[in-house]
């Protein structure tokens, strides 16, 4: 599993910061697709699957998560 931090999304109310969420990208990399791991990642709050691709004979599952 590899992850990178991303942008911080800030919502405003009355011209003041009200809520901030940081977006992370999680990439699950494996030789074989393990749906048990994918389902565990998908069960995290505010997580969505964005894409799937193969590179160098490895499967990559990409997710976005907000905290």
PDB file of C-alpha atoms in Angstrom:
ATOM      1  CA  UNK A   1       0.000   0.000   0.000  1.00  0.00           C
ATOM      2  CA  UNK A   2       1.305   3.421  -0.975  1.00  0.00           C
ATOM      3  CA  UNK A   3      -0.289   6.727  -0.061  1.00  0.00           C
ATOM      4  CA  UNK A   4       0.241  10.394  -0.795  1.00  0.00           C
ATOM      5  CA  UNK A   5      -1.182  13.450   0.907  1.00  0.00           C
ATOM      6  CA  UNK A   6      -3.067  15.857  -1.220  1.00  0.00           C
ATOM      7  CA  UNK A   7      -4.888  19.098  -1.109  1.00  0.00           C
ATOM      8  CA  UNK A   8      -6.752  20.450   1.863  1.00  0.00           C
ATOM      9  CA  UNK A   9     -10.356  21.307   1.099  1.00  0.00           C
ATOM     10  CA  UNK A  10     -11.687  24.091   3.310  1.00  0.00           C
ATOM     11  CA  UNK A  11     -15.321  25.111   3.530  1.00  0.00           C
ATOM     12  CA  UNK A  12     -16.237  28.553   4.796  1.00  0.00           C
ATOM     13  CA  UNK A  13     -19.158  29.974   6.758  1.00  0.00           C
ATOM     14  CA  UNK A  14     -19.522  33.698   7.458  1.00  0.00           C
ATOM     15  CA  UNK A  15     -16.176  34.241   5.666  1.00  0.00           C
ATOM     16  CA  UNK A  16     -14.322  32.063   8.194  1.00  0.00           C
ATOM     17  CA  UNK A  17     -12.955  28.531   7.848  1.00  0.00           C
ATOM     18  CA  UNK A  18     -15.673  26.149   9.000  1.00  0.00           C
ATOM     19  CA  UNK A  19     -14.521  22.668   7.971  1.00  0.00           C
ATOM     20  CA  UNK A  20     -11.239  21.365   6.554  1.00  0.00           C
ATOM     21  CA  UNK A  21     -10.667  17.938   5.031  1.00  0.00           C
ATOM     22  CA  UNK A  22      -7.389  16.559   3.700  1.00  0.00           C
ATOM     23  CA  UNK A  23      -7.570  14.356   0.620  1.00  0.00           C
ATOM     24  CA  UNK A  24      -5.264  11.331   0.409  1.00  0.00           C
ATOM     25  CA  UNK A  25      -4.645   8.929  -2.447  1.00  0.00           C
ATOM     26  CA  UNK A  26      -4.167   5.288  -1.447  1.00  0.00           C
ATOM     27  CA  UNK A  27      -2.794   2.789  -3.971  1.00  0.00           C
ATOM     28  CA  UNK A  28      -3.065  -0.901  -3.178  1.00  0.00           C
ATOM     29  CA  UNK A  29      -0.461  -2.796  -5.258  1.00  0.00           C
ATOM     30  CA  UNK A  30      -0.364  -6.601  -5.521  1.00  0.00           C
ATOM     31  CA  UNK A  31       0.519  -9.465  -7.818  1.00  0.00           C
ATOM     32  CA  UNK A  32      -2.949 -10.952  -7.392  1.00  0.00           C
ATOM     33  CA  UNK A  33      -6.196  -9.124  -6.717  1.00  0.00           C
ATOM     34  CA  UNK A  34      -7.207  -9.627  -3.076  1.00  0.00           C
ATOM     35  CA  UNK A  35     -10.809  -8.495  -2.748  1.00  0.00           C
ATOM     36  CA  UNK A  36     -10.705  -8.908   1.043  1.00  0.00           C
ATOM     37  CA  UNK A  37      -8.117  -6.109   1.259  1.00  0.00           C
ATOM     38  CA  UNK A  38      -9.990  -3.973  -1.281  1.00  0.00           C
ATOM     39  CA  UNK A  39     -13.212  -4.377   0.705  1.00  0.00           C
ATOM     40  CA  UNK A  40     -11.454  -3.382   3.945  1.00  0.00           C
ATOM     41  CA  UNK A  41     -10.091  -0.239   2.324  1.00  0.00           C
ATOM     42  CA  UNK A  42     -13.525   0.534   0.857  1.00  0.00           C
ATOM     43  CA  UNK A  43     -15.093   0.196   4.307  1.00  0.00           C
ATOM     44  CA  UNK A  44     -13.111   3.199   5.578  1.00  0.00           C
ATOM     45  CA  UNK A  45     -15.240   6.321   6.072  1.00  0.00           C
ATOM     46  CA  UNK A  46     -15.158   8.857   3.220  1.00  0.00           C
ATOM     47  CA  UNK A  47     -13.337   6.443   0.888  1.00  0.00           C
ATOM     48  CA  UNK A  48     -14.032   5.929  -2.817  1.00  0.00           C
ATOM     49  CA  UNK A  49     -12.439   3.796  -5.516  1.00  0.00           C
ATOM     50  CA  UNK A  50     -11.198   5.949  -8.385  1.00  0.00           C
ATOM     51  CA  UNK A  51      -9.485   3.634 -10.844  1.00  0.00           C
ATOM     52  CA  UNK A  52      -7.768   0.319 -11.513  1.00  0.00           C
ATOM     53  CA  UNK A  53      -4.745  -0.326 -13.722  1.00  0.00           C
ATOM     54  CA  UNK A  54      -1.963  -2.840 -14.367  1.00  0.00           C
ATOM     55  CA  UNK A  55       1.714  -1.906 -14.631  1.00  0.00           C
ATOM     56  CA  UNK A  56       4.832  -4.101 -14.565  1.00  0.00           C
ATOM     57  CA  UNK A  57       2.713  -7.228 -14.013  1.00  0.00           C
ATOM     58  CA  UNK A  58       1.212  -5.709 -10.837  1.00  0.00           C
ATOM     59  CA  UNK A  59      -2.397  -4.791 -10.132  1.00  0.00           C
ATOM     60  CA  UNK A  60      -3.017  -1.251  -8.832  1.00  0.00           C
ATOM     61  CA  UNK A  61      -6.240  -0.187  -7.102  1.00  0.00           C
ATOM     62  CA  UNK A  62      -6.488   3.553  -6.474  1.00  0.00           C
ATOM     63  CA  UNK A  63      -8.670   5.083  -3.769  1.00  0.00           C
ATOM     64  CA  UNK A  64      -9.378   8.597  -2.475  1.00  0.00           C
ATOM     65  CA  UNK A  65      -9.997   9.145   1.210  1.00  0.00           C
ATOM     66  CA  UNK A  66     -10.779  12.312   3.154  1.00  0.00           C
ATOM     67  CA  UNK A  67      -9.936  13.055   6.801  1.00  0.00           C
TER      68      UNK A  67
END
